[in-house]
Coordinates of C-alpha atoms and ligand atoms in Angstrom, one line a residue:
Chain A
M1 CA 0.0 0.0 0.0
K2 CA 1.3 3.5 -0.9
L3 CA 2.1 5.9 1.9
S4 CA 3.4 9.4 1.9
F5 CA 4.4 11.2 5.0
A6 CA 7.1 13.5 6.3
V7 CA 9.8 12.2 8.6
N8 CA 12.0 14.8 10.2
G9 CA 10.9 17.4 7.7
R10 CA 11.6 15.2 4.6
K11 CA 8.9 13.7 2.5
Q12 CA 8.9 9.9 2.3
S13 CA 7.0 7.8 -0.2
L14 CA 6.8 4.1 0.7
D15 CA 5.0 1.1 -0.5
L16 CA 4.2 -1.1 2.5
D17 CA 2.3 -4.1 3.7
P18 CA -0.5 -2.7 5.9
R19 CA 0.9 -4.8 8.7
V20 CA 4.0 -2.7 9.0
T21 CA 4.0 -0.6 12.2
L22 CA 5.1 3.0 12.2
L23 CA 8.1 1.8 14.2
D24 CA 9.2 -0.8 11.7
A25 CA 8.6 1.6 8.8
L26 CA 10.9 4.2 10.5
R27 CA 13.6 1.7 11.3
D28 CA 13.5 -0.7 8.4
H29 CA 12.1 1.3 5.5
V30 CA 13.2 4.9 6.2
G31 CA 16.4 3.8 7.7
L32 CA 16.2 5.7 11.0
S33 CA 17.2 3.3 13.7
G34 CA 17.0 5.8 16.6
S35 CA 13.5 4.8 17.6
K36 CA 13.8 1.6 19.6
K37 CA 11.7 -1.6 20.0
G38 CA 11.6 -2.6 23.6
C39 CA 8.3 -4.5 24.1
D40 CA 6.4 -4.0 20.8
H41 CA 3.2 -3.8 22.9
G42 CA 2.9 -0.2 24.2
Q43 CA 4.3 -1.1 27.6
C44 CA 7.8 0.5 27.6
G45 CA 7.9 3.7 25.6
A46 CA 11.2 3.0 23.8
C47 CA 9.5 3.5 20.5
T48 CA 8.1 7.0 21.4
V49 CA 8.1 9.4 18.4
L50 CA 6.2 12.6 17.8
V51 CA 3.4 12.6 15.3
N52 CA 2.1 16.1 14.4
G53 CA 3.9 17.2 17.6
R54 CA 2.3 14.7 19.9
R55 CA 4.1 11.8 21.5
I56 CA 2.8 8.3 20.7
N57 CA 4.0 4.7 20.8
A58 CA 5.1 3.9 17.2
C59 CA 4.9 0.2 17.9
L60 CA 1.1 0.3 18.3
S61 CA 0.3 2.3 15.2
L62 CA 0.3 1.1 11.6
A63 CA 2.4 3.1 9.2
V64 CA -0.4 3.3 6.7
M65 CA -2.5 5.2 9.3
H66 CA -0.1 8.1 9.0
E67 CA -0.7 9.3 5.5
G68 CA 0.1 13.0 5.4
D69 CA 1.4 13.1 9.0
E70 CA 4.6 14.8 10.2
V71 CA 6.7 12.4 12.2
T72 CA 9.7 13.4 14.3
T73 CA 12.2 10.9 15.6
V74 CA 15.1 11.5 17.9
E75 CA 17.3 12.1 14.9
G76 CA 15.0 15.0 13.9
L77 CA 15.3 16.7 17.3
A78 CA 18.9 17.7 16.6
R79 CA 19.0 20.8 14.5
D80 CA 22.4 22.6 14.4
G81 CA 23.6 20.2 17.1
P82 CA 21.8 18.5 19.9
S83 CA 18.5 19.9 21.3
A84 CA 18.5 21.3 24.9
L85 CA 17.1 18.0 26.1
Q86 CA 19.6 15.9 24.2
A87 CA 22.5 18.0 25.7
A88 CA 21.0 17.8 29.2
F89 CA 20.8 14.0 29.0
V90 CA 24.5 13.9 28.2
E91 CA 25.3 16.4 31.0
H92 CA 23.3 14.6 33.6
D93 CA 24.3 11.1 32.6
G94 CA 20.6 10.3 31.9
M95 CA 21.5 6.9 30.5
Q96 CA 23.5 3.7 30.9
C97 CA 22.9 1.3 28.0
G98 CA 21.0 4.1 26.2
Y99 CA 18.3 1.9 24.8
C100 CA 15.4 3.8 26.3
T101 CA 17.1 7.2 25.7
P102 CA 15.6 8.1 22.2
G103 CA 12.1 7.3 23.6
Q104 CA 12.8 9.3 26.8
I105 CA 13.9 12.3 24.9
C106 CA 11.1 12.3 22.4
S107 CA 8.6 11.8 25.2
A108 CA 10.1 14.6 27.3
T109 CA 10.1 17.0 24.3
A110 CA 6.3 16.6 23.9
M111 CA 5.7 16.4 27.6
L112 CA 7.1 19.9 28.1
E113 CA 4.7 21.1 25.4
E114 CA 1.8 19.5 27.2
V115 CA 2.8 21.2 30.4
A116 CA 3.1 24.5 28.5
A117 CA -0.4 23.9 27.2
G118 CA -1.7 23.5 30.7
W119 CA -2.6 19.8 30.6
P120 CA -3.2 18.4 34.0
S121 CA -1.9 15.0 35.2
H122 CA -3.0 12.3 37.6
V123 CA -1.0 13.9 40.4
S124 CA -2.1 17.5 39.8
A125 CA -3.9 18.6 43.0
D126 CA -6.0 21.1 41.1
L127 CA -7.2 20.3 37.6
T128 CA -7.8 23.8 36.5
S129 CA -4.8 25.8 37.7
K130 CA -1.4 26.3 36.1
V131 CA 0.9 23.3 36.1
E132 CA 4.1 23.4 38.2
L133 CA 6.5 20.8 36.9
T134 CA 7.4 19.4 40.3
Q135 CA 9.4 16.1 40.5
D136 CA 6.1 14.3 41.2
E137 CA 4.6 15.8 38.1
L138 CA 7.6 15.0 36.1
R139 CA 7.7 11.4 37.2
E140 CA 4.0 10.9 36.6
R141 CA 4.1 12.5 33.1
M142 CA 7.1 10.4 32.1
S143 CA 5.7 7.1 33.5
G144 CA 5.2 5.8 30.0
N145 CA 8.9 5.5 29.5
L146 CA 10.6 2.7 31.4
C147 CA 14.4 2.5 31.9
R148 CA 15.6 -1.0 32.5
C149 CA 19.0 0.4 33.7
S150 CA 17.0 2.6 36.2
C151 CA 18.7 5.8 35.3
Y152 CA 15.7 7.8 36.5
P153 CA 17.7 10.2 38.7
G154 CA 19.7 11.3 35.7
I155 CA 16.7 11.4 33.4
N156 CA 14.7 13.4 35.9
A157 CA 17.6 15.8 36.5
A158 CA 18.0 16.4 32.7
I159 CA 14.4 17.0 32.1
G160 CA 14.0 19.1 35.2
Q161 CA 16.9 21.3 34.1
V162 CA 15.5 22.0 30.6
A163 CA 12.0 22.6 32.1
T164 CA 13.4 25.4 34.2
E165 CA 15.7 26.8 31.4
V166 CA 12.8 27.1 29.0
P167 CA 10.1 28.9 30.9
A168 CA 6.6 27.4 30.1
E169 CA 4.7 29.6 27.8
E170 CA 1.5 31.3 29.0
E171 CA -1.1 28.8 29.8
T172 CA -3.5 28.4 26.9
A173 CA -6.3 26.4 28.5
D174 CA -8.3 28.2 31.2
Chain B
M1 CA 0.0 -10.7 12.3
K2 CA -2.5 -12.2 9.8
P3 CA -2.7 -10.3 6.6
F4 CA -5.6 -7.8 6.2
D5 CA -6.8 -5.1 4.0
Y6 CA -6.8 -1.5 5.1
V7 CA -9.2 1.1 4.1
R8 CA -9.5 4.7 5.3
P9 CA -12.9 6.2 4.4
G10 CA -13.2 9.9 4.3
E11 CA -16.9 9.9 5.2
R12 CA -19.3 7.9 7.3
S13 CA -21.3 6.4 4.5
S14 CA -18.2 4.7 3.1
A15 CA -17.2 3.5 6.6
H16 CA -20.6 1.9 7.0
E17 CA -20.3 0.3 3.6
A18 CA -16.9 -1.2 4.5
A19 CA -18.4 -2.4 7.8
R20 CA -21.3 -4.0 5.9
D21 CA -18.7 -6.0 4.0
G22 CA -17.3 -7.3 7.3
G23 CA -14.7 -4.7 8.1
R24 CA -13.6 -3.9 11.7
Y25 CA -13.2 -0.3 12.8
V26 CA -9.9 0.9 14.1
A27 CA -9.5 4.2 15.9
G28 CA -6.3 4.8 18.0
G29 CA -5.3 1.1 17.4
T30 CA -3.7 0.8 20.8
N31 CA -5.8 -2.2 21.8
L32 CA -6.7 -3.7 18.4
I33 CA -3.3 -3.6 16.9
D34 CA -1.8 -5.1 20.1
L35 CA -4.4 -8.0 19.9
M36 CA -3.8 -8.4 16.1
K37 CA 0.0 -8.8 16.7
L38 CA -0.8 -11.7 19.1
E39 CA -3.5 -13.0 16.6
V40 CA -6.1 -12.9 19.4
M41 CA -8.1 -10.7 16.9
T42 CA -7.7 -11.4 13.2
P43 CA -9.9 -9.0 11.2
D44 CA -9.8 -9.4 7.4
T45 CA -10.3 -5.7 6.8
L46 CA -9.5 -2.7 9.0
V47 CA -11.6 0.4 8.5
D48 CA -9.7 3.3 9.8
I49 CA -12.2 5.8 11.3
S50 CA -9.6 8.2 12.6
R51 CA -10.3 10.7 9.8
L52 CA -14.1 10.7 9.9
D53 CA -14.5 14.0 11.6
L54 CA -15.8 12.4 14.8
D55 CA -13.3 14.1 17.1
G56 CA -15.3 17.1 18.2
I57 CA -16.6 18.0 21.7
E58 CA -19.5 20.3 22.1
T59 CA -22.0 21.6 24.8
V60 CA -25.5 20.2 24.2
D61 CA -28.5 20.8 26.4
G62 CA -26.3 21.7 29.4
G63 CA -24.3 18.5 28.9
L64 CA -21.5 17.4 26.6
R65 CA -21.4 15.5 23.4
I66 CA -18.0 13.9 23.1
G67 CA -16.9 12.6 19.6
A68 CA -16.0 8.9 19.3
T69 CA -12.5 9.6 18.0
L70 CA -11.6 12.5 20.3
T71 CA -8.4 11.3 22.0
N72 CA -8.3 10.6 25.8
S73 CA -5.7 13.4 26.1
D74 CA -7.9 16.0 24.5
L75 CA -10.9 14.9 26.5
A76 CA -9.0 15.1 29.8
A77 CA -7.6 18.5 28.9
D78 CA -10.9 20.0 27.8
P79 CA -11.7 23.0 30.2
R80 CA -15.4 21.9 30.5
V81 CA -14.4 18.4 31.5
R82 CA -11.8 19.6 34.0
R83 CA -14.3 22.0 35.6
D84 CA -17.7 20.2 35.4
Y85 CA -16.7 16.5 35.2
P86 CA -13.5 16.1 37.2
V87 CA -14.3 12.5 37.9
L88 CA -13.9 11.9 34.1
A89 CA -10.7 13.9 33.8
R90 CA -9.2 12.1 36.8
A91 CA -10.2 8.7 35.4
L92 CA -8.7 9.4 32.1
L93 CA -5.5 10.8 33.6
A94 CA -5.2 7.7 35.8
G95 CA -5.2 5.4 32.7
A96 CA -2.3 4.2 30.5
S97 CA 0.5 6.7 29.7
G98 CA 0.8 10.1 28.1
Q99 CA 1.7 8.5 24.8
L100 CA -1.2 6.0 24.8
R101 CA -3.7 8.7 25.8
N102 CA -2.7 10.7 22.8
K103 CA -3.9 7.8 20.6
A104 CA -6.7 6.2 22.7
T105 CA -10.1 7.4 21.7
T106 CA -13.5 7.7 23.4
G107 CA -15.0 4.8 21.4
G108 CA -12.0 2.6 21.5
N109 CA -11.6 3.0 25.2
L110 CA -15.2 1.9 25.8
L111 CA -14.7 -1.1 23.6
Q112 CA -11.2 -2.1 24.7
R113 CA -11.0 -5.8 25.6
T114 CA -10.1 -7.4 28.9
R115 CA -6.5 -7.7 30.0
C116 CA -7.0 -11.2 31.4
P117 CA -3.6 -12.8 30.7
Y118 CA -5.3 -16.0 29.4
F119 CA -7.2 -14.1 26.9
Y120 CA -3.9 -12.8 25.6
D121 CA -2.2 -16.2 25.6
T122 CA -3.3 -18.2 22.6
D123 CA -1.8 -21.3 24.1
T124 CA -4.4 -21.4 26.8
N125 CA -8.1 -22.0 26.8
C126 CA -10.4 -19.0 26.8
N127 CA -14.1 -18.9 26.2
K128 CA -13.9 -15.2 25.2
R129 CA -11.2 -15.9 22.6
T130 CA -12.4 -19.3 21.4
P131 CA -16.0 -19.9 22.5
G132 CA -16.5 -23.3 24.2
S133 CA -12.8 -24.0 24.8
G134 CA -13.0 -23.4 28.6
C135 CA -11.5 -20.9 31.0
A136 CA -7.9 -21.2 32.1
A137 CA -8.3 -18.4 34.5
I138 CA -10.6 -20.4 36.7
G139 CA -8.2 -22.4 38.8
G140 CA -5.3 -20.3 37.5
E141 CA -3.7 -17.0 38.4
T142 CA -6.6 -14.8 39.5
R143 CA -5.1 -11.7 41.1
N144 CA -6.9 -9.4 38.8
H145 CA -10.2 -11.1 38.0
A146 CA -13.8 -10.3 38.7
V147 CA -15.4 -10.7 42.2
L148 CA -18.9 -9.6 41.0
G149 CA -20.9 -10.4 37.8
A150 CA -18.6 -13.2 36.6
S151 CA -19.8 -16.6 35.5
E152 CA -18.5 -20.2 35.4
H153 CA -17.5 -19.5 31.9
C154 CA -15.5 -16.3 32.3
I155 CA -14.1 -14.3 35.2
A156 CA -12.4 -11.5 33.2
L157 CA -12.6 -7.8 34.1
H158 CA -13.4 -4.8 32.0
P159 CA -10.2 -2.8 32.2
S160 CA -11.3 0.8 31.4
D161 CA -10.9 3.7 33.8
M162 CA -12.8 6.1 31.6
A163 CA -15.9 3.8 31.5
V164 CA -16.1 3.8 35.3
A165 CA -16.4 7.6 35.4
L166 CA -18.9 7.6 32.5
R167 CA -21.0 5.0 34.3
A168 CA -21.1 7.3 37.4
L169 CA -22.0 10.2 35.2
D170 CA -25.0 8.4 33.5
A171 CA -23.5 8.6 30.1
T172 CA -25.2 7.4 26.9
V173 CA -23.6 6.2 23.7
E174 CA -24.6 7.3 20.2
V175 CA -24.4 4.6 17.7
E176 CA -24.9 4.3 14.0
G177 CA -25.8 0.9 12.5
P178 CA -24.1 -0.3 9.3
D179 CA -27.2 0.9 7.5
G180 CA -26.5 4.4 8.9
A181 CA -29.5 4.4 11.3
P182 CA -28.7 6.2 14.5
R183 CA -29.7 5.1 18.0
E184 CA -28.7 5.9 21.6
I185 CA -27.8 3.3 24.2
A186 CA -27.5 4.0 27.9
L187 CA -24.0 2.9 29.1
P188 CA -25.3 0.0 31.3
D189 CA -27.1 -1.4 28.2
L190 CA -23.9 -1.3 26.1
Y191 CA -22.1 -3.9 28.2
R192 CA -23.3 -7.5 28.7
L193 CA -22.4 -9.8 31.5
P194 CA -20.5 -13.0 30.4
G195 CA -23.0 -15.7 31.4
A196 CA -22.6 -18.6 28.9
T197 CA -21.4 -16.3 26.1
P198 CA -18.4 -14.3 27.3
H199 CA -17.3 -13.6 23.7
I200 CA -20.4 -11.4 23.3
E201 CA -19.3 -8.4 25.4
T202 CA -21.6 -5.6 24.2
S203 CA -25.1 -5.1 22.7
L204 CA -23.5 -3.7 19.5
A205 CA -24.0 -5.6 16.3
P206 CA -21.2 -6.1 13.8
G207 CA -20.6 -2.9 11.9
D208 CA -22.2 -0.6 14.6
L209 CA -20.2 2.6 14.8
I210 CA -20.0 4.5 18.0
T211 CA -20.2 8.2 17.0
A212 CA -20.3 10.0 20.3
V213 CA -20.8 9.8 24.0
R214 CA -23.4 12.0 25.7
L215 CA -23.1 13.4 29.2
P216 CA -26.0 15.0 31.0
A217 CA -25.4 18.1 33.0
P218 CA -23.5 17.1 36.0
S219 CA -25.8 16.2 38.9
G220 CA -23.3 16.2 41.7
D221 CA -20.7 18.8 42.6
R222 CA -18.6 16.4 44.7
Q223 CA -16.7 14.1 42.3
V224 CA -13.9 11.7 43.2
Y225 CA -12.0 9.1 41.2
R226 CA -9.7 6.8 43.2
K227 CA -7.6 4.1 41.6
V228 CA -5.6 1.4 43.3
R229 CA -2.9 -0.4 41.3
D230 CA 0.3 -2.4 41.7
R231 CA 2.5 0.6 40.8
A232 CA 1.9 4.3 41.1
S233 CA 1.4 4.9 37.4
Y234 CA 1.0 3.2 34.0
A235 CA -0.9 0.2 35.4
F236 CA -4.4 -1.1 35.2
A237 CA -6.7 -0.9 38.2
L238 CA -6.9 -3.5 40.8
L239 CA -9.8 -1.4 42.0
S240 CA -11.2 2.0 41.1
V241 CA -14.1 4.0 42.4
G242 CA -15.8 6.9 40.7
A243 CA -18.2 8.9 42.9
V244 CA -20.5 11.7 41.9
L245 CA -22.3 13.1 45.0
R246 CA -24.5 15.9 46.1
M247 CA -24.9 17.1 49.7
E248 CA -27.8 19.0 51.1
N249 CA -27.9 20.3 54.7
G250 CA -25.3 17.8 55.8
R251 CA -27.0 14.8 54.2
I252 CA -26.3 12.9 51.1
A253 CA -28.9 14.0 48.6
Q254 CA -27.8 11.9 45.7
A255 CA -25.0 9.4 45.2
A256 CA -23.7 7.7 42.0
L257 CA -21.0 5.2 42.6
A258 CA -19.2 3.2 39.9
F259 CA -16.5 0.6 40.4
G260 CA -13.7 -0.7 38.2
G261 CA -11.6 -3.7 38.8
L262 CA -14.5 -5.6 40.3
A263 CA -16.6 -6.9 37.4
P264 CA -16.8 -7.7 33.7
Q265 CA -18.2 -4.2 33.2
P266 CA -18.1 -0.9 35.1
W267 CA -20.2 -1.8 38.1
R268 CA -23.0 0.1 39.8
D269 CA -25.3 -1.0 42.6
R270 CA -28.5 1.0 43.1
E271 CA -29.1 -0.6 46.5
V272 CA -25.9 0.9 47.8
E273 CA -26.8 4.3 46.4
A274 CA -30.3 4.0 47.9
L275 CA -28.8 3.1 51.3
L276 CA -26.7 6.3 51.3
T277 CA -29.4 8.6 50.0
A278 CA -30.9 11.1 52.6
E279 CA -28.4 9.8 55.3
T280 CA -25.9 11.7 57.3
P281 CA -22.4 10.6 56.5
S282 CA -20.7 8.3 59.1
D283 CA -18.2 5.6 59.2
A284 CA -20.9 3.1 60.1
L285 CA -22.9 4.1 57.1
F286 CA -20.0 3.8 54.7
E287 CA -19.1 0.4 56.1
K288 CA -22.6 -0.8 55.6
A289 CA -22.4 0.4 52.0
G290 CA -19.4 -1.8 51.5
E291 CA -21.2 -4.8 53.0
V292 CA -24.2 -4.3 50.7
L293 CA -22.0 -3.8 47.6
L294 CA -20.1 -7.1 48.2
A295 CA -23.0 -9.2 49.6
K296 CA -23.0 -11.2 46.4
A297 CA -19.3 -11.2 45.8
D298 CA -17.7 -14.5 44.8
P299 CA -14.0 -13.9 44.4
P300 CA -11.7 -16.4 42.9
P301 CA -8.9 -17.2 45.4
G302 CA -6.3 -14.8 44.0
A303 CA -8.7 -11.9 44.1
A304 CA -10.1 -12.4 47.7
F305 CA -7.9 -9.4 48.8
K306 CA -10.2 -7.2 46.8
L307 CA -13.0 -7.5 49.3
P308 CA -11.3 -5.8 52.3
L309 CA -9.6 -3.4 49.8
T310 CA -12.9 -2.4 48.3
K311 CA -14.5 -1.7 51.7
R312 CA -11.6 0.5 52.8
V313 CA -11.3 2.4 49.5
L314 CA -15.1 3.0 49.3
K315 CA -15.1 4.3 52.9
A316 CA -12.2 6.7 52.0
V317 CA -13.8 7.9 48.8
L318 CA -17.2 8.5 50.6
T319 CA -15.4 10.3 53.4
E320 CA -13.6 12.6 50.9
A321 CA -16.8 13.2 48.8
T322 CA -19.0 14.1 51.8
Q323 CA -16.6 16.3 53.7
Ligands
FAD401 C1 0.4 -0.7 28.2 C2 -1.0 -0.2 28.2 C3 -1.5 0.3 29.4 C4 -2.9 0.7 29.5 N1 -3.4 1.1 30.7 C5 -4.7 1.5 30.8 C6 -5.2 1.9 32.0 O1 -4.6 2.0 33.0 N2 -6.6 2.2 32.0 C7 -7.4 2.2 30.9 O2 -8.5 2.5 31.0 N3 -6.8 1.8 29.7 C8 -5.5 1.4 29.6 N4 -5.0 1.0 28.4 C9 -5.9 0.7 27.3 C10 -6.2 1.9 26.4 O3 -7.0 2.8 27.2 C11 -7.0 1.4 25.2 O4 -6.1 0.6 24.4 C12 -7.6 2.5 24.4 O5 -8.5 3.3 25.1 C13 -8.3 2.0 23.2 O6 -8.7 3.0 22.3 P1 -8.3 3.0 20.8 O7 -8.9 4.2 20.2 O8 -6.8 2.9 20.6 O9 -9.0 1.7 20.3 P2 -8.7 0.7 19.1 O10 -7.6 -0.2 19.5 O11 -8.6 1.4 17.9 O12 -10.1 -0.1 19.2 C14 -10.5 -0.9 20.2 C15 -11.8 -1.7 19.9 O13 -12.8 -0.8 19.7 C16 -13.4 -0.8 18.4 N5 -13.7 0.5 18.1 C17 -12.9 1.6 18.2 N6 -13.6 2.8 18.0 C18 -14.9 2.4 17.6 C19 -16.0 3.1 17.3 N7 -16.1 4.4 17.2 N8 -17.2 2.4 17.0 C20 -17.2 1.0 17.0 N9 -16.1 0.3 17.4 C21 -14.9 1.0 17.7 C22 -12.3 -1.5 17.5 O14 -12.9 -2.2 16.5 C23 -11.6 -2.4 18.5 O15 -12.4 -3.6 18.6 C24 -3.7 0.6 28.3 C25 -3.2 0.1 27.1 C26 -1.8 -0.3 27.1 C27 -1.3 -0.8 25.7
FES402 S1 8.3 -0.8 21.9 FE1 6.6 0.5 21.8 S2 6.1 0.7 23.9 FE2 7.7 -0.8 24.0
FES403 S1 19.6 3.5 29.8 FE1 19.4 1.3 29.7 S2 17.2 1.2 29.5 FE2 17.4 3.2 30.0

């Protein structure tokens, strides 16, 4: 089946079996091996990519469902060098084996946008007020990304640093 | 995965047509694709409804009309839901992960299938997966199985958090048949108890398309959703309680209580609600409510812990909601 979509800003036209997941399409057909396959069942977050700016598990989505979409992988986050989050992960040693790292970084990139948009989380005491990205909030919002090496202290420190460096935009939801 | 055809209709009439030919709808895909990988579900044709323009949310008659393909993230972030239906926002936010909620949809969440491990494991017997084959859960590992509403043929739970809140909020579901004819189903009538046919989970016929969920104007200003699970996040409920309550002059004027993790469908017990109505809150009253709720409970051995857990959590939820 024919599919055209944009990956990291470049148009891709593929001819795929409908069974191919977005994750396999990115890795095996577009040739971007940054996104990782941990569980292949939505349970670990290693495959997290951004689709039209939102984070999703690429393993639980069929490539053919993404006609016309804009997909960003960890490779696409680096523009003129590493993104702030990518640099912070290096600085804070937010990895050991590194397998979960692309998913962590894609997830955190979109998570910060969600905070900026005022989305509440399970641990938000008040559903309607502005979100403060406390450590509790950060951990809850990143719970969809597991790290088998348990590098959570470094991961949280890296994300926490970027969250304070880039002040959240004005809340858009009331 | 078994091979299948994929179609992506741009309008509802073509979706209905594809469904009439035996197609199965896919929305976010987070449950269906998972089950297709394991060959627990093997549709011949997938009908992608994600571009059907069913992702709106609007205020209707003082309530809300929530599109079937609106994502769980967008629903939980909607200012009206956060303000007027916090039990729903909380239930959604307690489910899955940020990534999954960005794909999961209203309709798909309602129709997601059980997480019973034997349903997932095609090497074991499961009456839901293969009618008549038996139930490997009975006599097996039953930590997260039903204590109410199960049958000798199936003890699987309905896993949704969102559906528990919708049940407490008296939601109804708008459906279009494969001939395009619309109808509305009250949420309790959507789900069926397993009985002797656990593979028939809902009252929907093949090709029925959920188009929206309707919420009446909220009837109670005290809303609580509490979920207990094996880890603090990104896990299904062992137990959850959604409460919508109204107090008048220190008495409970109205109480709607729905439970997840207890039964094959989001559970509600009118007897419990009647017992609470017009009463002054007290520990003794809340304990009585727990007794009545579980009077008919018949837990498999592994899930016996849910009985004391349910009583304690219910008491805590009612205490919070009546303060
Ligand atoms: C790791 C993991 C953890 C999770 N944790 C939780 C949790 O804690 N709490 C929770 O509640 N859920 C949890 N979920 C489940 C998740 O909420 C569901 O997978 C999701 O809501 C399904 O929505 P979907 O749009 O992706 O459905 P799909 O997978 O697209 O569809 C599911 C079913 O619904 C049918 N369908 C979909 N839309 C319609 C429609 N409009 N009309 C008719 N039929 C339709 C499909 O044919 C299919 O049978 C978890 C999932 C995973 C993978
Ligand atoms: S590989 Fe997708 S969530 Fe684990
Ligand atoms: S660094 Fe090894 S899994 Fe996270």
